[in-house]
Coordinates of C-alpha atoms in Angstrom, one line a residue:
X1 CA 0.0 0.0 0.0
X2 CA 1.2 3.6 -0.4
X3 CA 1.2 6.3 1.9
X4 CA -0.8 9.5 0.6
X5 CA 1.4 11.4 2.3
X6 CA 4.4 10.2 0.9
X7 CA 2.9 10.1 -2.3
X8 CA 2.4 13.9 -2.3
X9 CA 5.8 15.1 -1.0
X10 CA 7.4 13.0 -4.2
X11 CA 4.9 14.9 -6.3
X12 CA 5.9 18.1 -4.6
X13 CA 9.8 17.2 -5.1
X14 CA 9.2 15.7 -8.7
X15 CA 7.6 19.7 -9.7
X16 CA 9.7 21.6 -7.5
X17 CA 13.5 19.9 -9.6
X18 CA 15.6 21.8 -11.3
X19 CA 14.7 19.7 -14.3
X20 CA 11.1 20.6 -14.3
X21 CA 12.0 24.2 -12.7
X22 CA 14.5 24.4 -16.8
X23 CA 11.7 23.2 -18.4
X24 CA 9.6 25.2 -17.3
X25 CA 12.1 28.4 -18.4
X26 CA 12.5 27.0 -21.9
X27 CA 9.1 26.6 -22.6
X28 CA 8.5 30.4 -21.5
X29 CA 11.5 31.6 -23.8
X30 CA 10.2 28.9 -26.3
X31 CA 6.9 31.1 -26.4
X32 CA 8.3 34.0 -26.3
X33 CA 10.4 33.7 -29.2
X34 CA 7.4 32.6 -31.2
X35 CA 5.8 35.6 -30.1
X36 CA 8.6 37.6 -31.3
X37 CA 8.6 35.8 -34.5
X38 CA 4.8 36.5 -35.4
X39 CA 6.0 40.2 -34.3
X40 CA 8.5 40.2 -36.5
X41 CA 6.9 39.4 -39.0
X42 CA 3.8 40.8 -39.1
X43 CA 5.0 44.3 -38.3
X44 CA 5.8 45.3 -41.4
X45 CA 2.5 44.4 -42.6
X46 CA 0.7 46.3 -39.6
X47 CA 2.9 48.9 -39.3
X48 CA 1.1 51.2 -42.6
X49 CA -1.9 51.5 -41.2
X50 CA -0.2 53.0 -38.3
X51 CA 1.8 55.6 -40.2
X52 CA -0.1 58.9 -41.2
X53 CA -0.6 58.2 -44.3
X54 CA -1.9 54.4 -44.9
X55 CA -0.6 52.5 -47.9
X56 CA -1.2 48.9 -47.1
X57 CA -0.1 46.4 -49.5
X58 CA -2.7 45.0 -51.9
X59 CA -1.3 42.6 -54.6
X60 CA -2.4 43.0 -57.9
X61 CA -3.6 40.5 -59.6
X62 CA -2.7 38.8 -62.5
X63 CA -5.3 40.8 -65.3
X64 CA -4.2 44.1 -63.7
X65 CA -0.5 43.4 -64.6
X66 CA -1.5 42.1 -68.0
X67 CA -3.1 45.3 -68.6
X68 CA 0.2 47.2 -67.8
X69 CA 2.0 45.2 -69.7
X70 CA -0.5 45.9 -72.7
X71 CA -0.4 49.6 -72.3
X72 CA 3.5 49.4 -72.4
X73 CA 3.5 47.0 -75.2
X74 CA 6.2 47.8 -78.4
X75 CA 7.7 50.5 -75.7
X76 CA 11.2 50.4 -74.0
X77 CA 13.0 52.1 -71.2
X78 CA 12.9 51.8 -67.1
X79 CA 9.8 50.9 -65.6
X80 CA 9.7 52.2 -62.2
X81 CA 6.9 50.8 -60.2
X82 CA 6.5 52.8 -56.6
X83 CA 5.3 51.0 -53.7
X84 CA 6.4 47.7 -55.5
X85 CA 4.7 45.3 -53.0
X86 CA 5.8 41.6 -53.9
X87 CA 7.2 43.0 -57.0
X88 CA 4.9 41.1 -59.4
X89 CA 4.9 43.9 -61.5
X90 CA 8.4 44.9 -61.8
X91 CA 8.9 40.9 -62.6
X92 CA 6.6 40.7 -65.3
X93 CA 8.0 43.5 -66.9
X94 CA 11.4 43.0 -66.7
X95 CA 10.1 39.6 -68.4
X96 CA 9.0 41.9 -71.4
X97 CA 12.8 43.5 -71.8
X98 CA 12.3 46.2 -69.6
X99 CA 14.7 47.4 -67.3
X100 CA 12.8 47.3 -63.9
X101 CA 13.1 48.9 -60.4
X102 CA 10.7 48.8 -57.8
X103 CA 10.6 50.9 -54.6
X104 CA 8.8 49.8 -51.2
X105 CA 8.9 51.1 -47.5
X106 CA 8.4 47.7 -46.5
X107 CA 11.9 45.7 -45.8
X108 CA 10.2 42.4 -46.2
X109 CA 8.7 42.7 -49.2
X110 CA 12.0 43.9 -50.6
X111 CA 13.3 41.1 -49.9
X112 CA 10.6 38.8 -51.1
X113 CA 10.8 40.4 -54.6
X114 CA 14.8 40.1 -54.7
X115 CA 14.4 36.3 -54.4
X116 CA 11.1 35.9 -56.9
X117 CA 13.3 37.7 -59.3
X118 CA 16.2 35.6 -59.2
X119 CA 14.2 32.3 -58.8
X120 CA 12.3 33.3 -62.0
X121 CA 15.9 34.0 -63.7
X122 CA 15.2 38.1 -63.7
X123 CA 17.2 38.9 -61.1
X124 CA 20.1 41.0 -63.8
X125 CA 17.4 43.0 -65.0
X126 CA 15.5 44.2 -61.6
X127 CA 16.3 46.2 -58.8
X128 CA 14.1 46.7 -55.6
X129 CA 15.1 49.3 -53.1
X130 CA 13.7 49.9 -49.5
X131 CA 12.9 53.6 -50.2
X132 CA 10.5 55.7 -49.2
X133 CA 7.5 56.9 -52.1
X134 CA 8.8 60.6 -51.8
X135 CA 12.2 60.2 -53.0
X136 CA 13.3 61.8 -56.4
X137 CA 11.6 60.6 -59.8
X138 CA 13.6 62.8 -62.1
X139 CA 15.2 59.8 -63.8
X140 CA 12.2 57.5 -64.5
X141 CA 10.3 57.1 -67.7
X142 CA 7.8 54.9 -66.7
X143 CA 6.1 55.0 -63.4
X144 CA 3.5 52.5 -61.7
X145 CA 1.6 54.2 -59.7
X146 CA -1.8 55.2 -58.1
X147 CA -0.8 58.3 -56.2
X148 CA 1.7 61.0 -56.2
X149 CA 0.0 63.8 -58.7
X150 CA 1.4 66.6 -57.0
X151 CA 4.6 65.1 -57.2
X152 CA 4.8 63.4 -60.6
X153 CA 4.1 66.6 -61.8
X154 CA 6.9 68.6 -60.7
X155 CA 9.4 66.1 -60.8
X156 CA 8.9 63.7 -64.4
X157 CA 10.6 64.4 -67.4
X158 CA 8.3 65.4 -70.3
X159 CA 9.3 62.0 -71.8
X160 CA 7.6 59.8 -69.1
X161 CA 4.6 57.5 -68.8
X162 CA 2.9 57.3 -66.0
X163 CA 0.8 54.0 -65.3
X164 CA -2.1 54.4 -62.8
X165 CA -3.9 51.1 -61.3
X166 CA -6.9 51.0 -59.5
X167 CA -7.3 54.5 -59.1
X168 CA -7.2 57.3 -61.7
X169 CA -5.5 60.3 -60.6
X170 CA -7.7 63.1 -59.9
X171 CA -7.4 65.9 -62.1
X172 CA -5.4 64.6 -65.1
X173 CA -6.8 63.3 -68.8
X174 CA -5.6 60.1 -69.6
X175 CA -3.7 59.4 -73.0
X176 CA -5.3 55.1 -72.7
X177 CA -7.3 53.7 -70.6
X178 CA -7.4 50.1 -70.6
X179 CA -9.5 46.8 -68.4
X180 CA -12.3 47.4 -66.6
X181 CA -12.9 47.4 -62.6
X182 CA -10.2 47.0 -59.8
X183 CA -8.0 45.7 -62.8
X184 CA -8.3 49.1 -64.9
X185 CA -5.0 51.0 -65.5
X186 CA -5.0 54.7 -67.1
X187 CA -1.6 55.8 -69.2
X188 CA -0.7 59.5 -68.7
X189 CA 1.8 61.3 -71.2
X190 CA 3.7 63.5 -68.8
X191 CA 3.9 65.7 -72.1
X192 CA 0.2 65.9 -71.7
X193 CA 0.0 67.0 -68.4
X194 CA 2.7 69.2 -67.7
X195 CA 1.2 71.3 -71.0
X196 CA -2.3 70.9 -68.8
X197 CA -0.8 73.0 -65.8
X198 CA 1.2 75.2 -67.9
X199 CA -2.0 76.0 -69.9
X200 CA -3.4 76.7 -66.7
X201 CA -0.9 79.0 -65.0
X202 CA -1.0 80.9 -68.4
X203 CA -4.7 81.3 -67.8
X204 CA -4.6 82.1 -64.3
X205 CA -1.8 84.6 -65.0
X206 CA -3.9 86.0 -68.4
X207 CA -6.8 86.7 -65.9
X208 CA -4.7 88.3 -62.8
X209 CA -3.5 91.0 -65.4
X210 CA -6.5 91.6 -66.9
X211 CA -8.1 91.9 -63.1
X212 CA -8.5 95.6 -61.8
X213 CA -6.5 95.9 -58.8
X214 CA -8.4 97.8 -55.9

């Protein structure tokens, strides 16, 4: 027969070991370093929708980037693709001979698109740089983009594109527009609407003279 007393000091001694006392500490630090993980990880993904101005990541999907790829179609030159995301984009067109960089905020991402472009054999003909969306576009023919106006407009060369997905931008004419829905992308000749605002400023200052001063 056992003793119940007896029986619950060697439970007592069998929890209160130093092996169960280090298993105990390496399960804890076990959790916490899956905790850290997930943080690590999803941080970057949370973090936009913290930031002032929210850009979360939303793929596009595969008709969307066969309609940029239409709209560009018998053109060459960089293809600059801002907020770059996986970098589906910047793949597919490097794919169709263009030179392709893509810029994203997002570290991850970055480095997600570095290593779809050399497993799909790219990887010479890409670039992706963590960057943020308000650094200089003087040097880019063809932008991907949904955003920006203000900035596009001071900043492109008369000889860029400018490829808008999703969302048009809000007070320019586009040159194309091609697809239908979330997968519709407008083409903008930067020609076209840097002649828009100069028209404008021409008007504006046309009307000021003209305009009986008090």
């Amino acid at each position: 027969m056992c003793d119940p007393g007896q029986s619950e000091e060697a439970r007592g001694s069998a929890q209160g070991s130093p092996v169960m006392k280090r298993l105990g500490v390496i399960a804890t630090c076990a959790v916490g370093g899956s905790l850290f993980a997930l943080y690590a990880v999803a941080a970057p993904f949370v973090a936009p929708a913290l930031r002032k101005v929210c850009l979360p990541f939303v793929p596009a999907t595969s008709t969307q980037v066969r309609n940029v790829l239409d709209v560009l179609r018998a053109r060459s030159g960089t293809l600059v693709d801002i907020g770059s995301g996986d970098g589906r984009i910047v793949i597919a067109a490097a794919k169709q001979g263009f030179h392709s960089v893509g810029f994203e905020l997002n570290p991850w991402l970055v480095w997600y698109s570095r290593y779809r472009a050399w497993r799909e054999g790219v990887h010479r003909h890409t670039s992706f740089h963590i960057s943020n969306l308000w650094k200089t576009l003087r040097n880019c023919e063809f932008v991907e983009t949904n955003q920006l106006e203000a900035k596009l407009q001071s900043e492109l060369q008369t000889s860029a594109k400018v490829v808008a997905c999703r969302f048009p931008f809000p007070t320019w004419t586009p040159d194309h527009v091609a697809g239908e829905g979330i997968d519709t992308v407008w083409v903008y000749d930067a020609k076209t609407f840097k002649s828009q605002v100069t028209t404008a400023k021409l008007l504006k200052n046309s009307e000021d003279s003209t305009t009986p001063h008090q």
